[in-house]
Coordinates of C-alpha atoms in Angstrom, one line a residue:
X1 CA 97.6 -63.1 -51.4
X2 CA 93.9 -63.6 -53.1
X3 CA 93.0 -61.6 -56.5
X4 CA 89.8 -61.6 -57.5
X5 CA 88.1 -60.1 -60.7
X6 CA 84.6 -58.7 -60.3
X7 CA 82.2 -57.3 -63.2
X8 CA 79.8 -54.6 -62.2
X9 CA 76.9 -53.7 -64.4
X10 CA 73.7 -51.7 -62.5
X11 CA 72.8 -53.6 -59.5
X12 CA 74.6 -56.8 -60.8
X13 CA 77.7 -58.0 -59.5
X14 CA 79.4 -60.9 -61.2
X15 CA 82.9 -62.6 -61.6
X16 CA 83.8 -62.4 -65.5
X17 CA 86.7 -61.9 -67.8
X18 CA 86.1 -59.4 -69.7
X19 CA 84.8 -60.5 -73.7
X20 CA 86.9 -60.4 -76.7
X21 CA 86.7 -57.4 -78.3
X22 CA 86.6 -57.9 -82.2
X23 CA 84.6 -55.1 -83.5
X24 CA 85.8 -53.5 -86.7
X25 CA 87.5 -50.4 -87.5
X26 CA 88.5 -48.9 -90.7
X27 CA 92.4 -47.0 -90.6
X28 CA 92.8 -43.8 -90.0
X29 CA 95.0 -41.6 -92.8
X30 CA 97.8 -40.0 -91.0
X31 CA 101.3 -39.2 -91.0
X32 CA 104.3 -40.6 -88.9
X33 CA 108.1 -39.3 -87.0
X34 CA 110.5 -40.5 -85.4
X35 CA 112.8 -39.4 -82.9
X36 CA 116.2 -39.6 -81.8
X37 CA 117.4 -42.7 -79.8
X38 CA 120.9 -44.0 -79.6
X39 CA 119.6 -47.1 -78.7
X40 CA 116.5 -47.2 -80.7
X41 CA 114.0 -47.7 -77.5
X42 CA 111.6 -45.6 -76.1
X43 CA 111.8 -42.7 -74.1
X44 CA 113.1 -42.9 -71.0
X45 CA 110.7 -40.5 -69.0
X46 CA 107.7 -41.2 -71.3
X47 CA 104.9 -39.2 -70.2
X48 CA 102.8 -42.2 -69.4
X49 CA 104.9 -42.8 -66.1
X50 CA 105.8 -46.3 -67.5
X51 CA 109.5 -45.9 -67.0
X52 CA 112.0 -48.6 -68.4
X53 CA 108.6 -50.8 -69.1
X54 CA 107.6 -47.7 -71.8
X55 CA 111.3 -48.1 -73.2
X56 CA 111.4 -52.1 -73.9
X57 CA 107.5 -52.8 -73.7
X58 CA 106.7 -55.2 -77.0
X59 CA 110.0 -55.2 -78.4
X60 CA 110.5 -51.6 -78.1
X61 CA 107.5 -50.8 -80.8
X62 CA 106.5 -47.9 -79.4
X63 CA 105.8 -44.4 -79.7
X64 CA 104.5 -41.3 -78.6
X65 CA 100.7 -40.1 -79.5
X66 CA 99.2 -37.1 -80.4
X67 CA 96.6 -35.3 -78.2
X68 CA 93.9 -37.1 -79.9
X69 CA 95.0 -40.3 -78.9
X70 CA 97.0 -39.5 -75.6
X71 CA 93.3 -38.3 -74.5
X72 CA 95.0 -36.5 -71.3
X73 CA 96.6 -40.4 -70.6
X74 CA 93.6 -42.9 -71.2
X75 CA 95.3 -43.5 -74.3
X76 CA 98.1 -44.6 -72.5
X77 CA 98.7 -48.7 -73.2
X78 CA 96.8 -48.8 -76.5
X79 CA 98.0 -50.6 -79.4
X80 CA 97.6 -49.7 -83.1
X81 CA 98.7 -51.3 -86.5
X82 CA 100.7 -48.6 -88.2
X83 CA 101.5 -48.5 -91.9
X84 CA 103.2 -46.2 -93.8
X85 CA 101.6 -45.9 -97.5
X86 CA 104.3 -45.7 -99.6
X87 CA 104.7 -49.0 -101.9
X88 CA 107.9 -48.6 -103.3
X89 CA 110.0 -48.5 -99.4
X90 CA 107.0 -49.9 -97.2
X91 CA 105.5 -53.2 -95.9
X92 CA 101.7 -54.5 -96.2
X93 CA 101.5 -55.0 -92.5
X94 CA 103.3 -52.1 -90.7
X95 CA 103.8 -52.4 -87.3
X96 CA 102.1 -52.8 -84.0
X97 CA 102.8 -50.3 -81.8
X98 CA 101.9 -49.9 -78.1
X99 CA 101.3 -46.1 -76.9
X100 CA 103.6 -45.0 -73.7
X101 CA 104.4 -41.1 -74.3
X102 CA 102.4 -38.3 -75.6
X103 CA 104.3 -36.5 -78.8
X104 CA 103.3 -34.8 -82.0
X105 CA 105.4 -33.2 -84.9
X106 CA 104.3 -32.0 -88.3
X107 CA 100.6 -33.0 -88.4
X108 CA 102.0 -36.6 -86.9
X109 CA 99.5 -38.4 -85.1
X110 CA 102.8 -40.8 -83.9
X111 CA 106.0 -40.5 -82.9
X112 CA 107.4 -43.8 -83.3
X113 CA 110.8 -45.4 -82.1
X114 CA 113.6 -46.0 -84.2
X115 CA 112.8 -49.6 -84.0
X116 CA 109.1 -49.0 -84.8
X117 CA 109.6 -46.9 -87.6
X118 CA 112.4 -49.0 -89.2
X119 CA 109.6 -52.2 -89.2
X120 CA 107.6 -50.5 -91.5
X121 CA 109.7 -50.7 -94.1
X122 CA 110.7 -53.5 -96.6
X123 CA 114.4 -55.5 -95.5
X124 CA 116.1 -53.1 -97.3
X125 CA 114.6 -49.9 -97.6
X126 CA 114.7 -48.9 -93.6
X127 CA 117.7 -46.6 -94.6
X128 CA 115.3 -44.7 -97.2
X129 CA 112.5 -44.5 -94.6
X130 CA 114.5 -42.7 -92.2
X131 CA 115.7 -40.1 -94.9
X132 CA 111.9 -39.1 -95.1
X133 CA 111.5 -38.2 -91.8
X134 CA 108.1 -37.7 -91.9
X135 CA 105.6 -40.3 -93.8
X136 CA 101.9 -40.4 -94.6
X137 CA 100.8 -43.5 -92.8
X138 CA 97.2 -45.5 -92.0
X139 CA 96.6 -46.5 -88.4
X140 CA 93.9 -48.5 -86.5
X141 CA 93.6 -49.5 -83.0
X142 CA 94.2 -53.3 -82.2
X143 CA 94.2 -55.4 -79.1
X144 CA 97.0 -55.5 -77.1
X145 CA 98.1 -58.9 -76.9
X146 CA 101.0 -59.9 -73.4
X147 CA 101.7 -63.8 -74.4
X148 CA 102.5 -64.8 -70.1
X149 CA 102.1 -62.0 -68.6
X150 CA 98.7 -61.1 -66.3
X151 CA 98.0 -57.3 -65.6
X152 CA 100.6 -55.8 -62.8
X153 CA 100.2 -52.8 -60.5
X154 CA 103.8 -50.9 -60.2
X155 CA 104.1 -49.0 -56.9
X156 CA 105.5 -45.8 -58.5
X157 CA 109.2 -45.0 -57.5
X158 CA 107.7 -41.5 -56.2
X159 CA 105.9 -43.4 -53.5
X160 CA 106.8 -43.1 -50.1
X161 CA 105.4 -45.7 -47.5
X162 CA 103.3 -45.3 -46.0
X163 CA 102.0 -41.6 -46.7
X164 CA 102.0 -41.7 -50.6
X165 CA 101.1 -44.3 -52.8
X166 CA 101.0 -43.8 -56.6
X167 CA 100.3 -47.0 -59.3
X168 CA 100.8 -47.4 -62.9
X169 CA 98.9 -50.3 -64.4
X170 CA 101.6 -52.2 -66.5
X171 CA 100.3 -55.3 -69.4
X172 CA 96.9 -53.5 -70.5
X173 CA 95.9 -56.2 -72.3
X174 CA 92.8 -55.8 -75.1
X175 CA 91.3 -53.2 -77.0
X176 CA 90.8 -51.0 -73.6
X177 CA 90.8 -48.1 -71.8
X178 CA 91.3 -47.3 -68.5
X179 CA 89.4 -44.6 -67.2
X180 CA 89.4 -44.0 -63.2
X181 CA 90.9 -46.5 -60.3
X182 CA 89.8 -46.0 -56.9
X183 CA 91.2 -47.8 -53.8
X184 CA 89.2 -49.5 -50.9
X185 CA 88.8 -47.7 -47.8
X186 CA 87.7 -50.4 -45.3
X187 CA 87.9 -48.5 -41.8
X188 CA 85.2 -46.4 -43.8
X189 CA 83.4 -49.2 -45.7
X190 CA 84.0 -47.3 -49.0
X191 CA 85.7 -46.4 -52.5
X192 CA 87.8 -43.6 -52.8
X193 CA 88.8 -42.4 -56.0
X194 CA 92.3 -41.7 -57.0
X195 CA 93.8 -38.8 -58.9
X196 CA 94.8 -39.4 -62.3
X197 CA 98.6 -37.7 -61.6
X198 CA 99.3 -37.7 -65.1
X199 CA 99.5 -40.3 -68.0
X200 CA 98.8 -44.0 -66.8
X201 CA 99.6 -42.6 -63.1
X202 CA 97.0 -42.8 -60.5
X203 CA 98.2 -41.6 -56.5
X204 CA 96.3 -41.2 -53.5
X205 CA 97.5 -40.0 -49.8
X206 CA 97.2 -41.5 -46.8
X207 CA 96.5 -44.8 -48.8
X208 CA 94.9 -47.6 -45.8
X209 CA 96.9 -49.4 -44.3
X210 CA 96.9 -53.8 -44.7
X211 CA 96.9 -54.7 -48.1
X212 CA 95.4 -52.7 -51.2
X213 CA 92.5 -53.4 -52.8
X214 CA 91.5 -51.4 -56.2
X215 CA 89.5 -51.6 -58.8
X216 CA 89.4 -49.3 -62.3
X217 CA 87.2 -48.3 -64.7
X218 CA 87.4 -50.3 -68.1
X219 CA 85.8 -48.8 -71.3
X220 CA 85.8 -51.5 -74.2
X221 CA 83.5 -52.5 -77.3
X222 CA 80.6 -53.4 -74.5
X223 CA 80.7 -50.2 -72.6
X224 CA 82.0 -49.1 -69.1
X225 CA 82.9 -51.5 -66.5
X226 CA 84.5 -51.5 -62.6
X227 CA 86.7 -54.3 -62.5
X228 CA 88.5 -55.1 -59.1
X229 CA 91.9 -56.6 -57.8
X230 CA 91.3 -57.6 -54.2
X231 CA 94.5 -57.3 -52.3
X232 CA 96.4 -57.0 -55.0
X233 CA 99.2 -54.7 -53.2
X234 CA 100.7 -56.2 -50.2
X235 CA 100.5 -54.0 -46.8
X236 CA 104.6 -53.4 -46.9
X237 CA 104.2 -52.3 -50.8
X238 CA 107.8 -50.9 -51.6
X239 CA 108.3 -48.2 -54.2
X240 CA 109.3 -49.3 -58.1
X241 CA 107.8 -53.0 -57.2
X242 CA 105.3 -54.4 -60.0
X243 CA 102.4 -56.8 -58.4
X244 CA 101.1 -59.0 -60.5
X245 CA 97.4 -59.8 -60.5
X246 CA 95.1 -62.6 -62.1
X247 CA 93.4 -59.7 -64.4
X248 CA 93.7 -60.5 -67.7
X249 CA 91.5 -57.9 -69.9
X250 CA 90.6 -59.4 -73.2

């Protein structure tokens, strides 16, 4: 199986990786929740699609994001620095969070996981944190950062071969958004896009048969880019299987 990463710019096609991104950005006053979790992960039906990999994704630091930051699920896979403001209970450096569910509370821009929310505190004052509930934090977005792993494609456990194929794109790597993903039609000779289903969840019917080629839309610090993965799904694809890829967005 080949993978192959392609950047496309006006008439220009090249094969890149796409640049750091290092720009600045100033944090963003806001406040901060919680919710319930016996085990202190993420959600199990995040609204993302992500599944178990929303629940355990970078430690289980995660949390749900308001509609400003869901954006409809391009927000979906981005990572923030989040920092509560309080000096007396609360760290310098917060915690990095990775977004995989869409939630908000009162005024909350994030609703973190148990886990998340307790690392913004000092050793000992996680107890004291939680009695708030709600806390005025700072945020700013960061790269997303997947030490070993390479970008994967999940065939969505909803799929059914060979008359429905949905993909959620799993290790997001960057400071990146993903906008559209289309899938190569080759009886036809063309791209056809495919829905946005909800969150990170992009389907298509009748999907071609042979082995899947997509590519997706990437919108970073240098503006809008196609990126592809050539045969990055095997023609016998099998529901709730991840496929990795050589993509690794920087």
């Amino acid at each position: 199986m080949g993978f192959s990463l392609k950047f496309h710019c006006c008439l220009m096609s090249v094969m890149v990786l796409l640049p750091t991104l290092c720009y600045a950005q100033d944090y963003v006053k806001s406040r901060a929740t919680y919710y319930g979790s016996p085990d202190c992960l993420g959600t199990p039906r995040g609204a993302c699609g992500y599944g178990e990999f929303g629940r355990t994704v970078n430690d289980a630091n995660v949390a749900g994001a308001s509609y400003r930051l869901y954006k409809n699920g391009t927000g979906c896979g981005t990572c923030y620095q989040v920092r509560c403001t309080n000096p007396q209970l609360c760290t310098d450096n917060g915690v990095n969070i990775v977004v995989t569910d869409y939630g908000e509370g009162d005024n909350t821009d994030f609703i973190l996981s148990p886990r998340a929310y307790s690392r913004m505190a000092q050793s000992d004052k996680a107890a004291e944190l939680f009695a708030y509930g709600v806390v005025e934090v700072e945020h700013k977005r960061i790269p997303c950062r997947y030490s070993g792993y390479k970008m994967q494609f999940k065939v969505h456990e909803r799929s059914k071969y060979p008359n429905y194929l949905a993909i959620v794109i799993l290790y997001q790597a960057g400071q990146t958004e993903i906008l559209a993903a289309d899938i190569w039609q080759a009886d036809c000779k063309e791209w056809i896009g495919m829905r946005r289903a909800y969150g990170a969840v992009f389907d298509t019917t009748y999907p071609p048969s042979g082995a899947v080629t997509l590519r997706f839309q990437v919108q970073g610090s240098a503006g809008v880019y196609w990126v592809q993965a050539s045969n990055v799904i095997p023609s016998d694809w099998k529901a709730g299987v991840a496929y990795e890829s050589d993509i690794e967005l920087e």
